[in-house]
Backbone as JSON Lines, residues from 0, in Angstrom:
{"i":0,"aa":"Y","n":[97.07,104.75,109.22],"ca":[97.66,105.12,107.55],"c":[97.55,104.09,106.66]}
{"i":1,"aa":"W","n":[97.6,104.14,105.47],"ca":[97.5,102.75,104.2],"c":[98.85,103.39,103.35]}
{"i":2,"aa":"T","n":[99.44,102.32,103.44],"ca":[100.67,102.25,102.27],"c":[100.26,101.28,100.92]}
{"i":3,"aa":"G","n":[101.03,101.89,100.28],"ca":[101.0,100.59,98.88],"c":[102.67,100.69,98.44]}
{"i":4,"aa":"R","n":[102.86,99.47,98.21],"ca":[104.18,98.99,97.63],"c":[103.87,98.28,96.45]}
{"i":5,"aa":"F","n":[104.45,97.81,95.42],"ca":[104.02,97.2,94.07],"c":[105.68,97.12,93.87]}
{"i":6,"aa":"D","n":[105.27,95.3,92.75],"ca":[106.49,95.18,92.15],"c":[106.42,96.04,90.95]}
{"i":7,"aa":"G","n":[107.55,96.45,90.3],"ca":[107.98,97.76,88.74],"c":[107.42,97.01,88.07]}
{"i":8,"aa":"K","n":[107.64,95.32,87.86],"ca":[107.08,95.04,85.98],"c":[105.3,94.71,86.26]}
{"i":9,"aa":"W","n":[104.84,94.49,86.94],"ca":[103.11,94.06,87.61],"c":[102.78,95.22,87.51]}
{"i":10,"aa":"A","n":[103.29,97.03,88.2],"ca":[102.69,98.0,87.5],"c":[103.31,99.01,86.55]}
{"i":11,"aa":"V","n":[104.25,98.0,85.6],"ca":[103.84,98.62,84.19],"c":[103.29,98.01,83.36]}
{"i":12,"aa":"R","n":[102.8,96.45,83.71],"ca":[101.67,95.5,82.77],"c":[100.71,95.86,83.06]}
{"i":13,"aa":"V","n":[100.24,96.76,84.28],"ca":[99.03,96.92,84.58],"c":[98.61,98.68,84.31]}
{"i":14,"aa":"G","n":[99.6,99.08,84.26],"ca":[99.77,100.39,84.15],"c":[99.58,101.47,85.45]}
{"i":15,"aa":"I","n":[100.72,102.44,85.53],"ca":[100.83,102.91,86.52],"c":[99.76,103.54,87.06]}
{"i":16,"aa":"E","n":[99.43,104.33,86.36],"ca":[97.3,104.94,86.3],"c":[96.39,104.48,87.51]}
{"i":17,"aa":"R","n":[96.74,102.97,87.0],"ca":[95.5,102.04,87.4],"c":[95.87,101.65,89.22]}
{"i":18,"aa":"V","n":[97.54,101.54,89.31],"ca":[98.06,101.8,90.53],"c":[97.72,102.54,91.46]}
{"i":19,"aa":"E","n":[97.84,103.75,90.79],"ca":[97.63,105.22,91.69],"c":[96.26,105.21,92.35]}
{"i":20,"aa":"D","n":[95.38,105.28,90.94],"ca":[93.81,105.21,91.42],"c":[93.48,104.11,92.23]}
{"i":21,"aa":"F","n":[93.92,103.09,92.17],"ca":[93.6,101.81,93.48],"c":[93.84,102.27,94.71]}
{"i":22,"aa":"V","n":[95.51,102.86,94.92],"ca":[95.75,103.15,96.49],"c":[94.76,104.56,96.7]}
{"i":23,"aa":"S","n":[94.24,105.31,95.75],"ca":[93.61,106.3,96.41],"c":[92.15,105.82,96.67]}
{"i":24,"aa":"E","n":[91.72,104.95,96.42],"ca":[90.2,104.19,96.52],"c":[90.6,103.65,97.63]}
{"i":25,"aa":"M","n":[91.72,102.98,97.76],"ca":[91.79,101.97,99.18],"c":[92.17,103.21,99.88]}
{"i":26,"aa":"F","n":[92.41,104.61,99.96],"ca":[92.46,105.47,100.96],"c":[91.32,105.41,101.85]}
{"i":27,"aa":"R","n":[90.78,106.09,100.17],"ca":[88.91,106.87,100.96],"c":[88.05,105.39,101.46]}
{"i":28,"aa":"V","n":[88.27,104.13,100.83],"ca":[87.43,102.97,101.63],"c":[87.78,102.95,102.81]}
{"i":29,"aa":"T","n":[89.16,103.1,103.17],"ca":[89.89,102.88,104.88],"c":[89.4,103.86,105.5]}
{"i":30,"aa":"G","n":[89.18,105.02,105.23],"ca":[88.61,106.09,106.2],"c":[90.13,106.6,106.57]}
{"i":31,"aa":"S","n":[91.36,106.35,105.77],"ca":[92.74,106.78,106.71],"c":[92.58,108.34,106.62]}
{"i":32,"aa":"D","n":[93.7,108.75,107.45],"ca":[94.29,109.87,107.47],"c":[95.13,110.08,107.02]}
{"i":33,"aa":"F","n":[96.2,109.15,106.71],"ca":[97.38,109.46,105.82],"c":[97.59,107.93,105.29]}
{"i":34,"aa":"G","n":[98.1,108.31,103.81],"ca":[98.47,106.94,103.23],"c":[99.55,107.29,102.28]}
{"i":35,"aa":"L","n":[100.63,107.03,101.62],"ca":[101.51,106.74,100.7],"c":[101.42,105.72,99.91]}
{"i":36,"aa":"L","n":[102.36,106.19,98.62],"ca":[102.13,104.92,97.6],"c":[103.43,105.67,97.0]}
{"i":37,"aa":"T","n":[104.47,104.35,96.57],"ca":[105.9,104.79,96.79],"c":[106.81,103.45,96.62]}
{"i":38,"aa":"T","n":[108.11,103.48,96.01],"ca":[109.23,101.89,95.67],"c":[109.4,101.55,97.05]}
{"i":39,"aa":"E","n":[109.78,100.42,97.21],"ca":[110.46,99.79,98.42],"c":[111.47,100.72,98.71]}
{"i":40,"aa":"V","n":[112.45,100.8,97.93],"ca":[113.5,101.51,97.71],"c":[113.74,102.95,99.44]}
{"i":41,"aa":"D","n":[112.52,103.68,98.49],"ca":[112.17,104.8,98.92],"c":[111.31,104.65,100.15]}
{"i":42,"aa":"R","n":[111.04,103.48,100.7],"ca":[110.47,103.84,101.87],"c":[111.33,103.4,102.52]}
{"i":43,"aa":"K","n":[112.25,102.25,102.37],"ca":[113.33,101.72,103.11],"c":[114.37,103.01,103.8]}
{"i":44,"aa":"A","n":[114.94,103.93,102.69],"ca":[115.33,104.79,102.87],"c":[115.15,105.96,104.2]}
{"i":45,"aa":"K","n":[113.69,106.09,103.33],"ca":[113.65,106.91,104.87],"c":[113.23,106.42,106.22]}
{"i":46,"aa":"N","n":[113.1,105.51,106.23],"ca":[112.53,104.57,107.42],"c":[113.04,103.71,108.03]}
{"i":47,"aa":"T","n":[114.19,103.33,107.72],"ca":[115.18,102.12,108.79],"c":[116.36,102.74,108.89]}
{"i":48,"aa":"D","n":[116.51,102.38,109.8],"ca":[118.13,103.05,110.7],"c":[118.73,101.38,109.88]}
{"i":49,"aa":"A","n":[119.73,102.07,109.77],"ca":[121.25,101.4,109.05],"c":[121.82,100.19,109.75]}
{"i":50,"aa":"T","n":[121.65,100.84,111.28],"ca":[122.49,100.36,112.31],"c":[120.93,98.93,113.12]}
{"i":51,"aa":"S","n":[119.87,99.16,112.93],"ca":[119.18,98.22,113.67],"c":[118.09,97.56,112.47]}
{"i":52,"aa":"C","n":[118.37,98.01,111.1],"ca":[117.28,97.7,110.22],"c":[115.46,97.81,110.58]}
{"i":53,"aa":"S","n":[115.64,98.55,111.61],"ca":[114.3,98.46,112.1],"c":[113.1,99.97,111.48]}
{"i":54,"aa":"Y","n":[111.93,99.72,111.03],"ca":[111.27,100.42,110.32],"c":[110.74,101.56,111.62]}
{"i":55,"aa":"Q","n":[111.11,102.57,111.87],"ca":[111.08,103.52,113.3],"c":[110.12,104.33,112.76]}
{"i":56,"aa":"G","n":[109.75,105.08,111.55],"ca":[108.83,106.07,111.24],"c":[107.35,105.82,110.62]}
{"i":57,"aa":"F","n":[107.04,104.69,110.68],"ca":[105.72,104.64,110.41],"c":[104.65,104.34,111.51]}
{"i":58,"aa":"N","n":[105.06,105.29,112.46],"ca":[103.93,105.05,113.71],"c":[103.7,106.98,113.75]}
{"i":59,"aa":"L","n":[102.27,106.87,113.51],"ca":[101.67,108.37,113.2],"c":[102.27,109.55,114.77]}
{"i":60,"aa":"A","n":[102.31,108.59,115.67],"ca":[102.92,109.14,117.28],"c":[104.14,109.89,117.34]}
{"i":61,"aa":"S","n":[104.48,109.21,115.91],"ca":[105.96,109.38,115.64],"c":[106.09,110.65,114.93]}
{"i":62,"aa":"G","n":[105.15,111.38,114.12],"ca":[104.96,112.28,113.46],"c":[104.64,111.51,111.86]}
{"i":63,"aa":"V","n":[104.62,112.7,110.82],"ca":[103.82,112.39,109.79],"c":[105.64,111.68,109.25]}
{"i":64,"aa":"P","n":[104.94,110.28,108.55],"ca":[106.41,109.37,108.34],"c":[106.57,109.73,107.08]}
{"i":65,"aa":"G","n":[106.73,111.0,106.9],"ca":[107.95,111.43,105.71],"c":[107.04,111.98,104.35]}
{"i":66,"aa":"L","n":[107.49,112.32,103.27],"ca":[106.86,112.66,101.85],"c":[107.6,111.47,100.7]}
{"i":67,"aa":"Y","n":[106.86,111.49,100.43],"ca":[107.15,109.76,99.28],"c":[106.35,110.34,97.77]}
{"i":68,"aa":"W","n":[106.67,109.54,97.06],"ca":[106.17,109.7,95.48],"c":[104.5,110.47,95.3]}
{"i":69,"aa":"I","n":[103.8,109.5,96.12],"ca":[102.32,110.13,96.09],"c":[101.92,109.86,97.78]}
{"i":70,"aa":"N","n":[101.39,111.2,98.27],"ca":[101.03,110.97,99.54],"c":[99.32,111.17,100.11]}
{"i":71,"aa":"F","n":[98.91,110.81,100.71],"ca":[97.14,110.68,100.86],"c":[97.27,111.27,102.18]}
{"i":72,"aa":"F","n":[96.38,112.46,102.29],"ca":[96.02,113.32,103.76],"c":[94.48,113.14,103.97]}
{"i":73,"aa":"S","n":[93.82,112.77,104.68],"ca":[92.75,113.2,104.99],"c":[92.48,114.6,105.39]}
{"i":74,"aa":"D","n":[91.01,115.34,104.89],"ca":[90.9,116.32,105.0],"c":[91.48,117.3,106.21]}
{"i":75,"aa":"A","n":[90.74,116.72,107.1],"ca":[91.42,117.2,108.54],"c":[92.9,117.4,109.04]}
{"i":76,"aa":"F","n":[93.55,116.31,108.7],"ca":[94.78,116.18,108.54],"c":[95.77,117.42,107.63]}
{"i":77,"aa":"A","n":[95.21,116.85,106.33],"ca":[95.6,118.21,105.58],"c":[94.73,119.62,106.37]}
{"i":78,"aa":"E","n":[94.46,119.7,106.78],"ca":[94.3,121.28,107.41],"c":[94.95,121.21,108.46]}
{"i":79,"aa":"W","n":[95.52,120.02,109.14],"ca":[96.46,120.72,110.44],"c":[97.79,121.11,109.67]}
{"i":80,"aa":"L","n":[98.21,120.21,108.43],"ca":[99.39,120.55,107.58],"c":[99.4,122.15,107.38]}
{"i":81,"aa":"G","n":[98.17,122.0,107.08],"ca":[98.09,123.7,106.17],"c":[98.4,123.43,104.3]}
{"i":82,"aa":"L","n":[97.66,122.57,103.95],"ca":[98.44,122.03,102.68],"c":[97.08,123.06,102.02]}
{"i":83,"aa":"A","n":[96.03,123.69,102.74],"ca":[95.42,124.6,101.61],"c":[96.37,125.48,100.73]}
{"i":84,"aa":"G","n":[97.32,126.1,100.96],"ca":[98.27,127.13,100.27],"c":[99.53,126.71,99.99]}
{"i":85,"aa":"F","n":[99.72,125.04,99.9],"ca":[100.85,124.38,99.61],"c":[101.65,124.82,98.02]}
{"i":86,"aa":"P","n":[102.67,125.63,98.32],"ca":[103.2,125.51,96.89],"c":[103.44,124.64,95.7]}
{"i":87,"aa":"K","n":[102.56,125.04,94.83],"ca":[102.37,124.33,93.51],"c":[103.76,123.84,92.82]}
{"i":88,"aa":"E","n":[104.99,124.46,92.88],"ca":[106.32,124.16,92.57],"c":[107.11,122.89,92.88]}
{"i":89,"aa":"L","n":[106.59,122.86,94.56],"ca":[106.83,121.5,95.1],"c":[106.62,120.25,94.3]}
{"i":90,"aa":"A","n":[104.98,119.98,94.67],"ca":[104.35,119.0,94.25],"c":[102.86,119.26,94.06]}
{"i":91,"aa":"A","n":[102.48,118.41,92.49],"ca":[101.15,118.71,92.46],"c":[99.83,117.96,93.4]}
{"i":92,"aa":"S","n":[99.24,119.14,94.03],"ca":[98.07,118.7,95.2],"c":[96.91,118.61,94.39]}
{"i":93,"aa":"K","n":[96.16,117.41,94.84],"ca":[95.02,117.47,93.85],"c":[94.17,116.8,94.93]}
{"i":94,"aa":"R","n":[92.96,117.54,95.0],"ca":[91.52,116.85,95.64],"c":[90.81,115.46,95.08]}
{"i":95,"aa":"L","n":[90.73,114.88,96.54],"ca":[90.58,113.36,96.0],"c":[88.85,113.08,95.93]}
{"i":96,"aa":"P","n":[88.24,112.51,95.33],"ca":[86.63,112.29,95.38],"c":[86.69,111.77,96.72]}
{"i":97,"aa":"G","n":[85.37,112.04,97.03],"ca":[85.25,111.66,98.7],"c":[85.92,112.09,99.84]}
{"i":98,"aa":"G","n":[86.67,113.22,99.42],"ca":[87.35,114.12,100.77],"c":[88.85,113.6,100.76]}
{"i":99,"aa":"G","n":[89.78,114.53,101.02],"ca":[91.01,114.09,101.08],"c":[91.88,114.99,100.08]}
{"i":100,"aa":"V","n":[93.49,114.93,100.22],"ca":[94.17,116.1,99.45],"c":[95.71,114.64,98.97]}
{"i":101,"aa":"S","n":[95.72,114.87,97.66],"ca":[96.82,114.19,97.65],"c":[98.45,114.81,96.8]}
{"i":102,"aa":"L","n":[99.19,114.5,97.44],"ca":[100.43,115.54,96.99],"c":[101.58,114.28,96.09]}
{"i":103,"aa":"K","n":[101.69,115.19,94.68],"ca":[102.76,113.96,93.91],"c":[103.83,114.21,93.81]}
{"i":104,"aa":"F","n":[104.81,114.0,94.11],"ca":[105.92,114.99,93.74],"c":[106.74,114.8,92.42]}
{"i":105,"aa":"C","n":[106.59,113.43,91.72],"ca":[106.9,113.33,90.54],"c":[105.95,112.69,89.74]}
{"i":106,"aa":"E","n":[106.0,112.02,88.31],"ca":[105.24,111.63,87.62],"c":[105.6,110.32,87.41]}
{"i":107,"aa":"S","n":[106.98,109.46,87.86],"ca":[106.7,108.44,87.64],"c":[107.79,107.8,89.42]}
{"i":108,"aa":"P","n":[107.06,106.49,89.7],"ca":[107.98,105.73,90.49],"c":[109.45,105.55,90.93]}
{"i":109,"aa":"D","n":[110.0,105.75,89.2],"ca":[111.06,106.0,88.98],"c":[111.76,106.86,89.46]}
{"i":110,"aa":"H","n":[111.54,107.87,89.02],"ca":[111.97,109.01,89.74],"c":[112.22,109.69,91.19]}
{"i":111,"aa":"C","n":[111.56,109.09,92.2],"ca":[111.24,109.35,93.27],"c":[112.59,108.83,94.18]}
{"i":112,"aa":"R","n":[113.56,108.86,94.11],"ca":[115.27,108.6,94.39],"c":[115.59,109.64,93.8]}
{"i":113,"aa":"D","n":[115.12,110.34,92.88],"ca":[115.84,112.03,92.12],"c":[116.5,113.01,92.98]}
{"i":114,"aa":"I","n":[117.61,113.16,92.91],"ca":[118.17,114.32,93.88],"c":[117.01,115.37,93.65]}
{"i":115,"aa":"D","n":[116.27,115.84,92.55],"ca":[115.78,117.43,92.71],"c":[114.34,116.92,93.27]}
{"i":116,"aa":"V","n":[113.69,115.46,93.21],"ca":[112.56,115.18,93.96],"c":[112.73,115.12,95.32]}
{"i":117,"aa":"L","n":[113.88,114.43,95.56],"ca":[113.97,114.6,97.1],"c":[114.45,116.28,97.58]}
{"i":118,"aa":"Q","n":[114.87,116.92,96.89],"ca":[115.23,118.41,97.17],"c":[113.52,118.72,97.66]}
{"i":119,"aa":"K","n":[112.8,118.48,96.63],"ca":[111.38,119.25,96.7],"c":[110.71,118.72,97.74]}
{"i":120,"aa":"Q","n":[111.02,117.43,97.82],"ca":[110.17,117.05,99.52],"c":[110.83,117.46,100.36]}
{"i":121,"aa":"R","n":[112.4,117.91,101.0],"ca":[112.8,118.6,102.05],"c":[111.76,120.07,101.91]}
{"i":122,"aa":"A","n":[112.06,120.77,101.11],"ca":[111.56,121.51,100.93],"c":[110.27,121.78,101.42]}
{"i":123,"aa":"A","n":[109.45,120.85,101.12],"ca":[107.87,120.79,101.33],"c":[107.67,120.36,102.71]}
{"i":124,"aa":"I","n":[108.86,119.91,103.37],"ca":[108.51,118.97,104.6],"c":[109.18,120.71,105.6]}
{"i":125,"aa":"E","n":[109.95,121.56,105.04],"ca":[110.5,122.88,105.89],"c":[109.09,123.57,105.69]}
{"i":126,"aa":"W","n":[108.14,123.63,104.95],"ca":[106.92,124.2,104.76],"c":[105.87,124.07,105.48]}
{"i":127,"aa":"L","n":[105.69,123.03,105.59],"ca":[105.21,122.35,106.29],"c":[105.31,122.39,108.05]}
{"i":128,"aa":"G","n":[106.66,122.02,107.87],"ca":[106.99,122.63,109.46],"c":[107.45,120.99,109.61]}
{"i":129,"aa":"A","n":[109.08,121.38,109.91],"ca":[110.1,119.84,110.31],"c":[109.4,119.42,111.56]}
{"i":130,"aa":"Q","n":[109.07,120.22,112.89],"ca":[108.73,119.15,113.56],"c":[107.69,118.44,113.59]}
{"i":131,"aa":"R","n":[106.9,118.57,112.58],"ca":[105.96,117.38,112.49],"c":[106.25,116.2,111.85]}
{"i":132,"aa":"F","n":[107.42,116.02,111.11],"ca":[107.79,114.95,110.52],"c":[108.74,114.05,111.26]}
{"i":133,"aa":"F","n":[108.58,112.54,110.67],"ca":[109.72,111.89,111.81],"c":[110.98,112.1,110.85]}
{"i":134,"aa":"D","n":[112.01,111.89,111.33],"ca":[113.49,112.07,110.06],"c":[114.3,110.61,111.13]}
{"i":135,"aa":"I","n":[114.62,109.63,109.93],"ca":[115.17,108.93,110.59],"c":[116.72,109.08,111.15]}
{"i":136,"aa":"R","n":[117.0,110.3,111.09],"ca":[118.06,110.72,111.42],"c":[118.16,110.6,112.91]}
{"i":137,"aa":"F","n":[117.09,111.51,113.36],"ca":[116.85,111.74,114.99],"c":[115.74,111.5,114.99]}
{"i":138,"aa":"P","n":[115.68,110.08,115.4],"ca":[113.95,109.38,115.53],"c":[113.55,109.36,116.56]}
{"i":139,"aa":"D","n":[114.46,109.68,118.15],"ca":[113.64,109.76,119.21],"c":[113.64,111.71,119.48]}
{"i":140,"aa":"R","n":[113.8,112.52,118.9],"ca":[113.35,114.12,118.85],"c":[112.08,114.15,119.25]}
{"i":141,"aa":"K","n":[111.75,115.32,120.28],"ca":[110.16,115.32,120.46],"c":[109.36,116.17,119.16]}
{"i":142,"aa":"L","n":[108.39,115.64,118.82],"ca":[107.51,115.89,117.31],"c":[106.44,116.84,117.45]}
{"i":143,"aa":"E","n":[106.07,117.33,116.65],"ca":[104.5,118.25,116.99],"c":[103.48,117.43,116.41]}
{"i":144,"aa":"T","n":[103.06,116.63,116.85],"ca":[101.36,115.94,116.45],"c":[100.27,116.3,116.25]}
{"i":145,"aa":"P","n":[99.33,115.89,115.79],"ca":[98.24,116.36,115.49],"c":[97.57,115.43,117.31]}
{"i":146,"aa":"D","n":[96.5,116.32,117.35],"ca":[95.46,115.51,118.73],"c":[94.71,114.68,117.64]}
{"i":147,"aa":"W","n":[94.99,113.19,117.81],"ca":[94.16,112.06,117.21],"c":[93.08,111.91,117.47]}
{"i":148,"aa":"D","n":[92.52,112.77,118.64],"ca":[90.94,112.66,119.26],"c":[90.24,113.32,118.34]}
{"i":149,"aa":"H","n":[90.69,114.67,118.05],"ca":[89.79,115.63,117.33],"c":[90.17,115.27,115.87]}
{"i":150,"aa":"I","n":[91.05,114.95,115.32],"ca":[91.07,114.78,113.62],"c":[90.29,113.26,113.32]}
{"i":151,"aa":"S","n":[89.37,113.31,112.56],"ca":[88.83,112.5,111.68],"c":[88.26,112.52,110.41]}
{"i":152,"aa":"S","n":[89.39,111.64,109.48],"ca":[88.5,112.04,108.04],"c":[87.12,112.5,108.3]}
{"i":153,"aa":"R","n":[86.24,111.74,108.83],"ca":[85.06,111.62,108.06],"c":[84.19,112.7,108.4]}
{"i":154,"aa":"S","n":[84.5,113.24,110.06],"ca":[84.0,114.99,110.38],"c":[84.3,116.07,109.41]}
{"i":155,"aa":"A","n":[86.02,116.14,109.06],"ca":[86.23,117.16,109.12],"c":[85.7,117.88,107.96]}
{"i":156,"aa":"E","n":[85.62,119.13,107.44],"ca":[85.75,119.97,106.14],"c":[86.57,120.12,105.52]}
{"i":157,"aa":"P","n":[86.14,119.98,104.24],"ca":[87.06,120.04,103.4],"c":[87.89,121.22,102.64]}
{"i":158,"aa":"V","n":[89.6,120.93,102.57],"ca":[90.46,121.98,102.5],"c":[89.93,122.67,101.32]}
{"i":159,"aa":"G","n":[90.11,124.04,101.12],"ca":[90.2,124.43,100.01],"c":[90.43,124.08,98.68]}
């Protein structure tokens, strides 16, 4: 997977659209199956156990690491999740140049921890199948994960 973190002042200076474009391009170039772009606060809130301060959710064997401000999925991963029919009222879905799909839950990273955005992400996880997603509240639960031997972003057919 591929993640992007950035300093807010720097992102404002260069333009958030350029940051989005850069992370999207890095996702494509690296041939990743999953990627995300969000704030450090959002990433920590969804992947840090308050008692141990360890990041537990960034292992795809433990399920999809959650949904964030912007999420990137290879065509094969998007197909496994069923993103072709994803409800537009939950997030903006976009085909990526060179393959893959992105989901964007709000226009600005400044709002990625707003209650309405978190509610949309929760609804999206339920729609996609909660059993496929890491949940910091239940880090050791059994999850449905893809067969990584058969998922490859290079060999997948594009999703609708």
